[in-house]
mmCIF file of the C-alpha atoms, coordinates in Angstrom:
data_MODEL
# 
_entry.id   MODEL 
# 
loop_
_atom_site.group_PDB 
_atom_site.id 
_atom_site.type_symbol 
_atom_site.label_atom_id 
_atom_site.label_alt_id 
_atom_site.label_comp_id 
_atom_site.label_asym_id 
_atom_site.label_entity_id 
_atom_site.label_seq_id 
_atom_site.pdbx_PDB_ins_code 
_atom_site.Cartn_x 
_atom_site.Cartn_y 
_atom_site.Cartn_z 
_atom_site.occupancy 
_atom_site.B_iso_or_equiv 
_atom_site.pdbx_formal_charge 
_atom_site.auth_seq_id 
_atom_site.auth_comp_id 
_atom_site.auth_asym_id 
_atom_site.auth_atom_id 
_atom_site.pdbx_PDB_model_num 
ATOM 1   C CA . MET A 1 1   ? -133.303 -88.766  -59.481 1.00 0.00 ? 1   MET A CA 1 
ATOM 2   C CA . SER A 1 2   ? -131.130 -88.362  -56.392 1.00 0.00 ? 2   SER A CA 1 
ATOM 3   C CA . ASP A 1 3   ? -128.861 -91.026  -54.964 1.00 0.00 ? 3   ASP A CA 1 
ATOM 4   C CA . ARG A 1 4   ? -131.086 -91.080  -51.876 1.00 0.00 ? 4   ARG A CA 1 
ATOM 5   C CA . ARG A 1 5   ? -134.082 -92.169  -53.940 1.00 0.00 ? 5   ARG A CA 1 
ATOM 6   C CA . GLN A 1 6   ? -132.028 -94.683  -55.933 1.00 0.00 ? 6   GLN A CA 1 
ATOM 7   C CA . HIS A 1 7   ? -130.538 -96.415  -52.903 1.00 0.00 ? 7   HIS A CA 1 
ATOM 8   C CA . PRO A 1 8   ? -131.922 -99.977  -52.894 1.00 0.00 ? 8   PRO A CA 1 
ATOM 9   C CA . ASP A 1 9   ? -133.392 -101.905 -50.025 1.00 0.00 ? 9   ASP A CA 1 
ATOM 10  C CA . ALA A 1 10  ? -130.623 -104.295 -48.952 1.00 0.00 ? 10  ALA A CA 1 
ATOM 11  C CA . ARG A 1 11  ? -132.899 -107.300 -48.534 1.00 0.00 ? 11  ARG A CA 1 
ATOM 12  C CA . ASP A 1 12  ? -134.498 -106.905 -51.966 1.00 0.00 ? 12  ASP A CA 1 
ATOM 13  C CA . PHE A 1 13  ? -131.161 -106.132 -53.607 1.00 0.00 ? 13  PHE A CA 1 
ATOM 14  C CA . ILE A 1 14  ? -129.431 -109.217 -52.196 1.00 0.00 ? 14  ILE A CA 1 
ATOM 15  C CA . ARG A 1 15  ? -132.304 -111.477 -53.182 1.00 0.00 ? 15  ARG A CA 1 
ATOM 16  C CA . GLU A 1 16  ? -132.534 -110.101 -56.712 1.00 0.00 ? 16  GLU A CA 1 
ATOM 17  C CA . LYS A 1 17  ? -128.924 -109.323 -57.657 1.00 0.00 ? 17  LYS A CA 1 
ATOM 18  C CA . LEU A 1 18  ? -126.669 -111.795 -55.878 1.00 0.00 ? 18  LEU A CA 1 
ATOM 19  C CA . HIS A 1 19  ? -126.304 -115.384 -57.015 1.00 0.00 ? 19  HIS A CA 1 
ATOM 20  C CA . ILE A 1 20  ? -126.991 -118.290 -54.680 1.00 0.00 ? 20  ILE A CA 1 
ATOM 21  C CA . VAL A 1 21  ? -123.943 -120.556 -54.627 1.00 0.00 ? 21  VAL A CA 1 
ATOM 22  C CA . SER A 1 22  ? -122.300 -123.316 -52.648 1.00 0.00 ? 22  SER A CA 1 
ATOM 23  C CA . PRO A 1 23  ? -118.851 -122.064 -51.548 1.00 0.00 ? 23  PRO A CA 1 
ATOM 24  C CA . PRO A 1 24  ? -115.695 -124.088 -52.267 1.00 0.00 ? 24  PRO A CA 1 
ATOM 25  C CA . LEU A 1 25  ? -115.455 -127.150 -49.990 1.00 0.00 ? 25  LEU A CA 1 
ATOM 26  C CA . LEU A 1 26  ? -118.987 -126.571 -48.668 1.00 0.00 ? 26  LEU A CA 1 
ATOM 27  C CA . PRO A 1 27  ? -121.512 -128.331 -50.899 1.00 0.00 ? 27  PRO A CA 1 
ATOM 28  C CA . GLU A 1 28  ? -123.872 -128.607 -47.904 1.00 0.00 ? 28  GLU A CA 1 
ATOM 29  C CA . LEU A 1 29  ? -124.323 -124.833 -47.696 1.00 0.00 ? 29  LEU A CA 1 
ATOM 30  C CA . ARG A 1 30  ? -125.839 -122.144 -49.911 1.00 0.00 ? 30  ARG A CA 1 
ATOM 31  C CA . LEU A 1 31  ? -125.042 -118.450 -49.747 1.00 0.00 ? 31  LEU A CA 1 
ATOM 32  C CA . HIS A 1 32  ? -125.931 -115.232 -51.538 1.00 0.00 ? 32  HIS A CA 1 
ATOM 33  C CA . ALA A 1 33  ? -122.662 -114.247 -53.223 1.00 0.00 ? 33  ALA A CA 1 
ATOM 34  C CA . ALA A 1 34  ? -121.297 -111.389 -55.320 1.00 0.00 ? 34  ALA A CA 1 
ATOM 35  C CA . HIS A 1 35  ? -120.496 -111.838 -58.988 1.00 0.00 ? 35  HIS A CA 1 
ATOM 36  C CA . SER A 1 36  ? -119.215 -109.599 -61.771 1.00 0.00 ? 36  SER A CA 1 
ATOM 37  C CA . GLY A 1 37  ? -122.653 -108.203 -62.592 1.00 0.00 ? 37  GLY A CA 1 
ATOM 38  C CA . SER A 1 38  ? -124.061 -107.844 -59.091 1.00 0.00 ? 38  SER A CA 1 
ATOM 39  C CA . GLY A 1 39  ? -123.596 -104.059 -58.912 1.00 0.00 ? 39  GLY A CA 1 
ATOM 40  C CA . LEU A 1 40  ? -122.587 -104.062 -55.265 1.00 0.00 ? 40  LEU A CA 1 
ATOM 41  C CA . TRP A 1 41  ? -121.521 -100.429 -55.568 1.00 0.00 ? 41  TRP A CA 1 
ATOM 42  C CA . ARG A 1 42  ? -125.198 -99.539  -55.170 1.00 0.00 ? 42  ARG A CA 1 
ATOM 43  C CA . LEU A 1 43  ? -125.257 -100.979 -51.653 1.00 0.00 ? 43  LEU A CA 1 
ATOM 44  C CA . ALA A 1 44  ? -121.885 -99.383  -50.871 1.00 0.00 ? 44  ALA A CA 1 
ATOM 45  C CA . ALA A 1 45  ? -123.477 -95.975  -51.466 1.00 0.00 ? 45  ALA A CA 1 
ATOM 46  C CA . GLY A 1 46  ? -125.196 -94.825  -48.284 1.00 0.00 ? 46  GLY A CA 1 
ATOM 47  C CA . PRO A 1 47  ? -128.824 -93.639  -48.307 1.00 0.00 ? 47  PRO A CA 1 
ATOM 48  C CA . ASP A 1 48  ? -127.560 -90.045  -48.000 1.00 0.00 ? 48  ASP A CA 1 
ATOM 49  C CA . GLY A 1 49  ? -125.549 -90.399  -51.200 1.00 0.00 ? 49  GLY A CA 1 
ATOM 50  C CA . GLY A 1 50  ? -122.220 -90.847  -49.435 1.00 0.00 ? 50  GLY A CA 1 
ATOM 51  C CA . ALA A 1 51  ? -120.066 -93.910  -49.332 1.00 0.00 ? 51  ALA A CA 1 
ATOM 52  C CA . ASP A 1 52  ? -120.772 -96.590  -46.759 1.00 0.00 ? 52  ASP A CA 1 
ATOM 53  C CA . SER A 1 53  ? -117.792 -96.983  -44.415 1.00 0.00 ? 53  SER A CA 1 
ATOM 54  C CA . ALA A 1 54  ? -117.748 -100.784 -44.696 1.00 0.00 ? 54  ALA A CA 1 
ATOM 55  C CA . PRO A 1 55  ? -116.633 -102.500 -47.938 1.00 0.00 ? 55  PRO A CA 1 
ATOM 56  C CA . PRO A 1 56  ? -118.909 -105.434 -48.894 1.00 0.00 ? 56  PRO A CA 1 
ATOM 57  C CA . TYR A 1 57  ? -116.585 -108.139 -47.579 1.00 0.00 ? 57  TYR A CA 1 
ATOM 58  C CA . TRP A 1 58  ? -119.694 -110.103 -46.583 1.00 0.00 ? 58  TRP A CA 1 
ATOM 59  C CA . ALA A 1 59  ? -120.577 -110.765 -50.229 1.00 0.00 ? 59  ALA A CA 1 
ATOM 60  C CA . TYR A 1 60  ? -117.498 -112.931 -50.800 1.00 0.00 ? 60  TYR A CA 1 
ATOM 61  C CA . GLN A 1 61  ? -116.388 -116.267 -49.392 1.00 0.00 ? 61  GLN A CA 1 
ATOM 62  C CA . TRP A 1 62  ? -113.021 -115.920 -47.696 1.00 0.00 ? 62  TRP A CA 1 
ATOM 63  C CA . PRO A 1 63  ? -110.666 -118.891 -47.180 1.00 0.00 ? 63  PRO A CA 1 
ATOM 64  C CA . GLY A 1 64  ? -110.389 -118.700 -43.405 1.00 0.00 ? 64  GLY A CA 1 
ATOM 65  C CA . GLY A 1 65  ? -114.146 -118.793 -42.944 1.00 0.00 ? 65  GLY A CA 1 
ATOM 66  C CA . ILE A 1 66  ? -114.527 -121.581 -45.481 1.00 0.00 ? 66  ILE A CA 1 
ATOM 67  C CA . ALA A 1 67  ? -111.850 -123.659 -43.760 1.00 0.00 ? 67  ALA A CA 1 
ATOM 68  C CA . LEU A 1 68  ? -113.368 -123.083 -40.330 1.00 0.00 ? 68  LEU A CA 1 
ATOM 69  C CA . ALA A 1 69  ? -116.854 -123.957 -41.595 1.00 0.00 ? 69  ALA A CA 1 
ATOM 70  C CA . ARG A 1 70  ? -115.529 -127.159 -43.195 1.00 0.00 ? 70  ARG A CA 1 
ATOM 71  C CA . TYR A 1 71  ? -113.781 -128.092 -39.960 1.00 0.00 ? 71  TYR A CA 1 
ATOM 72  C CA . LEU A 1 72  ? -116.947 -127.663 -37.898 1.00 0.00 ? 72  LEU A CA 1 
ATOM 73  C CA . LEU A 1 73  ? -118.993 -129.718 -40.343 1.00 0.00 ? 73  LEU A CA 1 
ATOM 74  C CA . ASP A 1 74  ? -116.353 -132.461 -40.342 1.00 0.00 ? 74  ASP A CA 1 
ATOM 75  C CA . MET A 1 75  ? -115.963 -132.370 -36.552 1.00 0.00 ? 75  MET A CA 1 
ATOM 76  C CA . PRO A 1 76  ? -119.469 -131.695 -35.210 1.00 0.00 ? 76  PRO A CA 1 
ATOM 77  C CA . GLU A 1 77  ? -118.475 -132.812 -31.730 1.00 0.00 ? 77  GLU A CA 1 
ATOM 78  C CA . ILE A 1 78  ? -116.503 -129.563 -31.450 1.00 0.00 ? 78  ILE A CA 1 
ATOM 79  C CA . VAL A 1 79  ? -119.705 -127.499 -31.259 1.00 0.00 ? 79  VAL A CA 1 
ATOM 80  C CA . ALA A 1 80  ? -122.520 -129.956 -30.566 1.00 0.00 ? 80  ALA A CA 1 
ATOM 81  C CA . GLY A 1 81  ? -124.657 -128.668 -27.692 1.00 0.00 ? 81  GLY A CA 1 
ATOM 82  C CA . LEU A 1 82  ? -122.582 -125.503 -27.229 1.00 0.00 ? 82  LEU A CA 1 
ATOM 83  C CA . SER A 1 83  ? -123.356 -121.807 -27.568 1.00 0.00 ? 83  SER A CA 1 
ATOM 84  C CA . VAL A 1 84  ? -121.149 -120.268 -30.262 1.00 0.00 ? 84  VAL A CA 1 
ATOM 85  C CA . LEU A 1 85  ? -120.240 -116.689 -31.144 1.00 0.00 ? 85  LEU A CA 1 
ATOM 86  C CA . ASP A 1 86  ? -119.319 -116.076 -34.790 1.00 0.00 ? 86  ASP A CA 1 
ATOM 87  C CA . LEU A 1 87  ? -117.140 -112.962 -34.466 1.00 0.00 ? 87  LEU A CA 1 
ATOM 88  C CA . GLY A 1 88  ? -117.143 -110.604 -37.453 1.00 0.00 ? 88  GLY A CA 1 
ATOM 89  C CA . ALA A 1 89  ? -119.573 -112.996 -39.075 1.00 0.00 ? 89  ALA A CA 1 
ATOM 90  C CA . GLY A 1 90  ? -119.845 -111.448 -42.544 1.00 0.00 ? 90  GLY A CA 1 
ATOM 91  C CA . CYS A 1 91  ? -122.031 -113.678 -44.691 1.00 0.00 ? 91  CYS A CA 1 
ATOM 92  C CA . GLY A 1 92  ? -122.492 -116.053 -41.752 1.00 0.00 ? 92  GLY A CA 1 
ATOM 93  C CA . VAL A 1 93  ? -120.787 -119.097 -43.238 1.00 0.00 ? 93  VAL A CA 1 
ATOM 94  C CA . VAL A 1 94  ? -119.071 -120.083 -39.969 1.00 0.00 ? 94  VAL A CA 1 
ATOM 95  C CA . GLY A 1 95  ? -122.168 -119.572 -37.826 1.00 0.00 ? 95  GLY A CA 1 
ATOM 96  C CA . ILE A 1 96  ? -124.317 -121.482 -40.307 1.00 0.00 ? 96  ILE A CA 1 
ATOM 97  C CA . ALA A 1 97  ? -121.860 -124.383 -40.260 1.00 0.00 ? 97  ALA A CA 1 
ATOM 98  C CA . ALA A 1 98  ? -121.863 -124.360 -36.446 1.00 0.00 ? 98  ALA A CA 1 
ATOM 99  C CA . ALA A 1 99  ? -125.652 -124.509 -36.402 1.00 0.00 ? 99  ALA A CA 1 
ATOM 100 C CA . LYS A 1 100 ? -125.658 -127.321 -38.972 1.00 0.00 ? 100 LYS A CA 1 
ATOM 101 C CA . ALA A 1 101 ? -123.109 -129.181 -36.834 1.00 0.00 ? 101 ALA A CA 1 
ATOM 102 C CA . GLY A 1 102 ? -125.423 -129.135 -33.814 1.00 0.00 ? 102 GLY A CA 1 
ATOM 103 C CA . ALA A 1 103 ? -124.569 -126.026 -31.823 1.00 0.00 ? 103 ALA A CA 1 
ATOM 104 C CA . ARG A 1 104 ? -127.247 -125.291 -29.246 1.00 0.00 ? 104 ARG A CA 1 
ATOM 105 C CA . GLN A 1 105 ? -127.206 -121.575 -29.993 1.00 0.00 ? 105 GLN A CA 1 
ATOM 106 C CA . VAL A 1 106 ? -125.314 -119.439 -32.515 1.00 0.00 ? 106 VAL A CA 1 
ATOM 107 C CA . THR A 1 107 ? -124.895 -115.687 -32.249 1.00 0.00 ? 107 THR A CA 1 
ATOM 108 C CA . ALA A 1 108 ? -123.368 -113.742 -35.129 1.00 0.00 ? 108 ALA A CA 1 
ATOM 109 C CA . ALA A 1 109 ? -121.622 -110.482 -34.213 1.00 0.00 ? 109 ALA A CA 1 
ATOM 110 C CA . GLU A 1 110 ? -121.388 -108.123 -37.189 1.00 0.00 ? 110 GLU A CA 1 
ATOM 111 C CA . ILE A 1 111 ? -121.338 -104.321 -37.449 1.00 0.00 ? 111 ILE A CA 1 
ATOM 112 C CA . ASP A 1 112 ? -121.991 -103.956 -41.205 1.00 0.00 ? 112 ASP A CA 1 
ATOM 113 C CA . ARG A 1 113 ? -125.727 -103.379 -41.619 1.00 0.00 ? 113 ARG A CA 1 
ATOM 114 C CA . ASN A 1 114 ? -125.790 -104.962 -45.093 1.00 0.00 ? 114 ASN A CA 1 
ATOM 115 C CA . ALA A 1 115 ? -123.929 -108.000 -43.796 1.00 0.00 ? 115 ALA A CA 1 
ATOM 116 C CA . VAL A 1 116 ? -126.549 -108.425 -41.058 1.00 0.00 ? 116 VAL A CA 1 
ATOM 117 C CA . VAL A 1 117 ? -129.267 -108.511 -43.728 1.00 0.00 ? 117 VAL A CA 1 
ATOM 118 C CA . ALA A 1 118 ? -127.313 -110.976 -45.877 1.00 0.00 ? 118 ALA A CA 1 
ATOM 119 C CA . LEU A 1 119 ? -126.587 -113.138 -42.864 1.00 0.00 ? 119 LEU A CA 1 
ATOM 120 C CA . GLY A 1 120 ? -130.279 -113.419 -42.056 1.00 0.00 ? 120 GLY A CA 1 
ATOM 121 C CA . LEU A 1 121 ? -131.104 -114.367 -45.633 1.00 0.00 ? 121 LEU A CA 1 
ATOM 122 C CA . ASN A 1 122 ? -128.303 -116.955 -45.694 1.00 0.00 ? 122 ASN A CA 1 
ATOM 123 C CA . ALA A 1 123 ? -129.528 -118.477 -42.438 1.00 0.00 ? 123 ALA A CA 1 
ATOM 124 C CA . MET A 1 124 ? -132.991 -118.811 -43.977 1.00 0.00 ? 124 MET A CA 1 
ATOM 125 C CA . LEU A 1 125 ? -131.513 -120.433 -47.091 1.00 0.00 ? 125 LEU A CA 1 
ATOM 126 C CA . ASN A 1 126 ? -129.831 -123.037 -44.912 1.00 0.00 ? 126 ASN A CA 1 
ATOM 127 C CA . GLU A 1 127 ? -132.798 -123.485 -42.562 1.00 0.00 ? 127 GLU A CA 1 
ATOM 128 C CA . VAL A 1 128 ? -130.921 -122.618 -39.372 1.00 0.00 ? 128 VAL A CA 1 
ATOM 129 C CA . ASP A 1 129 ? -131.608 -120.143 -36.580 1.00 0.00 ? 129 ASP A CA 1 
ATOM 130 C CA . ILE A 1 130 ? -128.900 -117.578 -35.886 1.00 0.00 ? 130 ILE A CA 1 
ATOM 131 C CA . ALA A 1 131 ? -129.216 -114.621 -33.535 1.00 0.00 ? 131 ALA A CA 1 
ATOM 132 C CA . THR A 1 132 ? -127.559 -111.453 -34.793 1.00 0.00 ? 132 THR A CA 1 
ATOM 133 C CA . LEU A 1 133 ? -125.675 -109.026 -32.600 1.00 0.00 ? 133 LEU A CA 1 
ATOM 134 C CA . PRO A 1 134 ? -125.181 -105.827 -34.651 1.00 0.00 ? 134 PRO A CA 1 
ATOM 135 C CA . ALA A 1 135 ? -122.622 -104.337 -32.287 1.00 0.00 ? 135 ALA A CA 1 
ATOM 136 C CA . ASP A 1 136 ? -118.895 -104.140 -31.645 1.00 0.00 ? 136 ASP A CA 1 
ATOM 137 C CA . VAL A 1 137 ? -118.656 -106.896 -29.048 1.00 0.00 ? 137 VAL A CA 1 
ATOM 138 C CA . MET A 1 138 ? -114.885 -106.426 -28.822 1.00 0.00 ? 138 MET A CA 1 
ATOM 139 C CA . ALA A 1 139 ? -115.425 -103.142 -26.994 1.00 0.00 ? 139 ALA A CA 1 
ATOM 140 C CA . GLY A 1 140 ? -116.455 -104.937 -23.817 1.00 0.00 ? 140 GLY A CA 1 
ATOM 141 C CA . PRO A 1 141 ? -116.327 -108.245 -21.961 1.00 0.00 ? 141 PRO A CA 1 
ATOM 142 C CA . PRO A 1 142 ? -117.063 -111.407 -23.944 1.00 0.00 ? 142 PRO A CA 1 
ATOM 143 C CA . PRO A 1 143 ? -120.681 -112.558 -24.065 1.00 0.00 ? 143 PRO A CA 1 
ATOM 144 C CA . PRO A 1 144 ? -121.695 -115.715 -22.178 1.00 0.00 ? 144 PRO A CA 1 
ATOM 145 C CA . VAL A 1 145 ? -120.846 -118.325 -24.800 1.00 0.00 ? 145 VAL A CA 1 
ATOM 146 C CA . ASP A 1 146 ? -118.874 -121.576 -24.831 1.00 0.00 ? 146 ASP A CA 1 
ATOM 147 C CA . LEU A 1 147 ? -116.903 -121.021 -28.019 1.00 0.00 ? 147 LEU A CA 1 
ATOM 148 C CA . VAL A 1 148 ? -115.824 -118.076 -30.183 1.00 0.00 ? 148 VAL A CA 1 
ATOM 149 C CA . ALA A 1 149 ? -115.178 -118.722 -33.884 1.00 0.00 ? 149 ALA A CA 1 
ATOM 150 C CA . VAL A 1 150 ? -113.106 -116.173 -35.813 1.00 0.00 ? 150 VAL A CA 1 
ATOM 151 C CA . GLY A 1 151 ? -112.736 -116.281 -39.584 1.00 0.00 ? 151 GLY A CA 1 
ATOM 152 C CA . ASP A 1 152 ? -110.524 -113.882 -41.585 1.00 0.00 ? 152 ASP A CA 1 
ATOM 153 C CA . LEU A 1 153 ? -110.222 -111.054 -39.057 1.00 0.00 ? 153 LEU A CA 1 
ATOM 154 C CA . PHE A 1 154 ? -106.452 -110.613 -39.091 1.00 0.00 ? 154 PHE A CA 1 
ATOM 155 C CA . TYR A 1 155 ? -106.146 -108.644 -42.335 1.00 0.00 ? 155 TYR A CA 1 
ATOM 156 C CA . ASP A 1 156 ? -105.388 -105.292 -40.671 1.00 0.00 ? 156 ASP A CA 1 
ATOM 157 C CA . LYS A 1 157 ? -102.761 -104.555 -37.998 1.00 0.00 ? 157 LYS A CA 1 
ATOM 158 C CA . ALA A 1 158 ? -104.935 -102.446 -35.699 1.00 0.00 ? 158 ALA A CA 1 
ATOM 159 C CA . LEU A 1 159 ? -107.884 -104.805 -36.036 1.00 0.00 ? 159 LEU A CA 1 
ATOM 160 C CA . ALA A 1 160 ? -105.655 -107.815 -35.349 1.00 0.00 ? 160 ALA A CA 1 
ATOM 161 C CA . ARG A 1 161 ? -104.531 -106.232 -32.071 1.00 0.00 ? 161 ARG A CA 1 
ATOM 162 C CA . ARG A 1 162 ? -108.140 -105.623 -30.995 1.00 0.00 ? 162 ARG A CA 1 
ATOM 163 C CA . VAL A 1 163 ? -109.170 -109.143 -31.951 1.00 0.00 ? 163 VAL A CA 1 
ATOM 164 C CA . THR A 1 164 ? -106.236 -110.672 -30.069 1.00 0.00 ? 164 THR A CA 1 
ATOM 165 C CA . ALA A 1 165 ? -106.990 -108.640 -26.948 1.00 0.00 ? 165 ALA A CA 1 
ATOM 166 C CA . PHE A 1 166 ? -110.646 -109.688 -27.088 1.00 0.00 ? 166 PHE A CA 1 
ATOM 167 C CA . LEU A 1 167 ? -109.716 -113.341 -27.557 1.00 0.00 ? 167 LEU A CA 1 
ATOM 168 C CA . ASP A 1 168 ? -107.437 -113.110 -24.519 1.00 0.00 ? 168 ASP A CA 1 
ATOM 169 C CA . ARG A 1 169 ? -110.431 -111.924 -22.501 1.00 0.00 ? 169 ARG A CA 1 
ATOM 170 C CA . CYS A 1 170 ? -112.393 -114.870 -23.867 1.00 0.00 ? 170 CYS A CA 1 
ATOM 171 C CA . LEU A 1 171 ? -109.725 -117.327 -22.729 1.00 0.00 ? 171 LEU A CA 1 
ATOM 172 C CA . ALA A 1 172 ? -109.659 -115.687 -19.300 1.00 0.00 ? 172 ALA A CA 1 
ATOM 173 C CA . ALA A 1 173 ? -113.418 -116.226 -19.088 1.00 0.00 ? 173 ALA A CA 1 
ATOM 174 C CA . GLY A 1 174 ? -113.046 -119.915 -19.907 1.00 0.00 ? 174 GLY A CA 1 
ATOM 175 C CA . ILE A 1 175 ? -114.294 -119.601 -23.490 1.00 0.00 ? 175 ILE A CA 1 
ATOM 176 C CA . GLY A 1 176 ? -112.683 -121.689 -26.212 1.00 0.00 ? 176 GLY A CA 1 
ATOM 177 C CA . VAL A 1 177 ? -111.503 -119.993 -29.410 1.00 0.00 ? 177 VAL A CA 1 
ATOM 178 C CA . LEU A 1 178 ? -111.098 -121.283 -32.960 1.00 0.00 ? 178 LEU A CA 1 
ATOM 179 C CA . VAL A 1 179 ? -109.497 -119.231 -35.742 1.00 0.00 ? 179 VAL A CA 1 
ATOM 180 C CA . GLY A 1 180 ? -109.711 -119.707 -39.502 1.00 0.00 ? 180 GLY A CA 1 
ATOM 181 C CA . ASP A 1 181 ? -107.190 -117.849 -41.660 1.00 0.00 ? 181 ASP A CA 1 
ATOM 182 C CA . PRO A 1 182 ? -105.103 -118.298 -44.827 1.00 0.00 ? 182 PRO A CA 1 
ATOM 183 C CA . GLY A 1 183 ? -101.964 -117.082 -43.045 1.00 0.00 ? 183 GLY A CA 1 
ATOM 184 C CA . ARG A 1 184 ? -102.188 -113.316 -43.289 1.00 0.00 ? 184 ARG A CA 1 
ATOM 185 C CA . VAL A 1 185 ? -99.282  -111.199 -42.090 1.00 0.00 ? 185 VAL A CA 1 
ATOM 186 C CA . HIS A 1 186 ? -100.955 -109.976 -38.886 1.00 0.00 ? 186 HIS A CA 1 
ATOM 187 C CA . LEU A 1 187 ? -101.935 -113.431 -37.671 1.00 0.00 ? 187 LEU A CA 1 
ATOM 188 C CA . PRO A 1 188 ? -100.653 -113.960 -34.066 1.00 0.00 ? 188 PRO A CA 1 
ATOM 189 C CA . ARG A 1 189 ? -98.831  -117.148 -34.996 1.00 0.00 ? 189 ARG A CA 1 
ATOM 190 C CA . SER A 1 190 ? -97.208  -117.692 -31.603 1.00 0.00 ? 190 SER A CA 1 
ATOM 191 C CA . ARG A 1 191 ? -100.690 -117.917 -30.090 1.00 0.00 ? 191 ARG A CA 1 
ATOM 192 C CA . LEU A 1 192 ? -102.035 -120.532 -32.482 1.00 0.00 ? 192 LEU A CA 1 
ATOM 193 C CA . ARG A 1 193 ? -102.008 -124.322 -32.644 1.00 0.00 ? 193 ARG A CA 1 
ATOM 194 C CA . LEU A 1 194 ? -102.738 -125.804 -36.061 1.00 0.00 ? 194 LEU A CA 1 
ATOM 195 C CA . LEU A 1 195 ? -105.741 -128.135 -36.185 1.00 0.00 ? 195 LEU A CA 1 
ATOM 196 C CA . ALA A 1 196 ? -106.422 -128.529 -39.896 1.00 0.00 ? 196 ALA A CA 1 
ATOM 197 C CA . ASP A 1 197 ? -105.393 -127.193 -43.300 1.00 0.00 ? 197 ASP A CA 1 
ATOM 198 C CA . TYR A 1 198 ? -107.548 -127.134 -46.433 1.00 0.00 ? 198 TYR A CA 1 
ATOM 199 C CA . ALA A 1 199 ? -106.823 -126.374 -50.069 1.00 0.00 ? 199 ALA A CA 1 
ATOM 200 C CA . VAL A 1 200 ? -109.118 -123.447 -50.771 1.00 0.00 ? 200 VAL A CA 1 
ATOM 201 C CA . PRO A 1 201 ? -108.599 -120.410 -53.023 1.00 0.00 ? 201 PRO A CA 1 
ATOM 202 C CA . ASP A 1 202 ? -108.575 -116.880 -51.691 1.00 0.00 ? 202 ASP A CA 1 
ATOM 203 C CA . VAL A 1 203 ? -110.981 -114.331 -53.155 1.00 0.00 ? 203 VAL A CA 1 
ATOM 204 C CA . GLY A 1 204 ? -109.924 -113.436 -56.695 1.00 0.00 ? 204 GLY A CA 1 
ATOM 205 C CA . GLN A 1 205 ? -107.697 -116.496 -57.145 1.00 0.00 ? 205 GLN A CA 1 
ATOM 206 C CA . ALA A 1 206 ? -108.236 -119.294 -59.630 1.00 0.00 ? 206 ALA A CA 1 
ATOM 207 C CA . SER A 1 207 ? -109.731 -122.503 -58.286 1.00 0.00 ? 207 SER A CA 1 
ATOM 208 C CA . ALA A 1 208 ? -106.269 -124.051 -57.943 1.00 0.00 ? 208 ALA A CA 1 
ATOM 209 C CA . GLY A 1 209 ? -103.893 -122.891 -55.236 1.00 0.00 ? 209 GLY A CA 1 
ATOM 210 C CA . GLY A 1 210 ? -104.365 -121.230 -51.883 1.00 0.00 ? 210 GLY A CA 1 
ATOM 211 C CA . SER A 1 211 ? -105.177 -122.648 -48.500 1.00 0.00 ? 211 SER A CA 1 
ATOM 212 C CA . GLY A 1 212 ? -107.130 -121.961 -45.357 1.00 0.00 ? 212 GLY A CA 1 
ATOM 213 C CA . ALA A 1 213 ? -106.061 -123.211 -41.952 1.00 0.00 ? 213 ALA A CA 1 
ATOM 214 C CA . VAL A 1 214 ? -107.899 -123.770 -38.676 1.00 0.00 ? 214 VAL A CA 1 
ATOM 215 C CA . PHE A 1 215 ? -106.214 -123.064 -35.367 1.00 0.00 ? 215 PHE A CA 1 
ATOM 216 C CA . SER A 1 216 ? -107.001 -123.099 -31.682 1.00 0.00 ? 216 SER A CA 1 
ATOM 217 C CA . PHE A 1 217 ? -106.090 -119.846 -29.935 1.00 0.00 ? 217 PHE A CA 1 
ATOM 218 C CA . ILE A 1 218 ? -103.936 -120.596 -26.900 1.00 0.00 ? 218 ILE A CA 1 
ATOM 219 C CA . PRO A 1 219 ? -102.726 -118.582 -23.884 1.00 0.00 ? 219 PRO A CA 1 
ATOM 220 C CA . ALA A 1 220 ? -99.531  -116.557 -24.158 1.00 0.00 ? 220 ALA A CA 1 
# 
């Protein structure tokens, strides 16, 4: 049987193979998450038999997103009544937390097609409405939102430059920006003001150790 015929439907695969868990620090939320026997390589193989260009980052809970989600749940006044863009949303943990905290509208921008499917399933699990924007929003002007939330997008130098440039355009448009990150090397530290810090492990770490911080992104 060819790889094309074996390629699973993403929605069915996620429902059947991934565990439903509450991430660290977020007992209020439930997400479909990878585990050692989930066989994610099957989704990473494209329908044509080739490799999908996007690793399945969405199937894991990253510390910046967890910290940012915890912050929004603890400080609902930050997003209550606002329209929020979850940039590079992945599994949707930040957008889901924003919706739970009372955001008027949440839009999740994500270019990985499997992540978009997982995000929709996670929103259903948590009984929130999230609009998905399966496009590279950083290629143009910021959408008409009140707040942009960015979790774990500073892991690559070139990507960090694009994200920073986009966030500058957001500030120029009067849009607030929050960043969640464990302190990766490409984080634009001079542009950040620390708001909160949480003890949360990074992916692959033991439960002890690690942290995720929440920052406001400020003008240069």
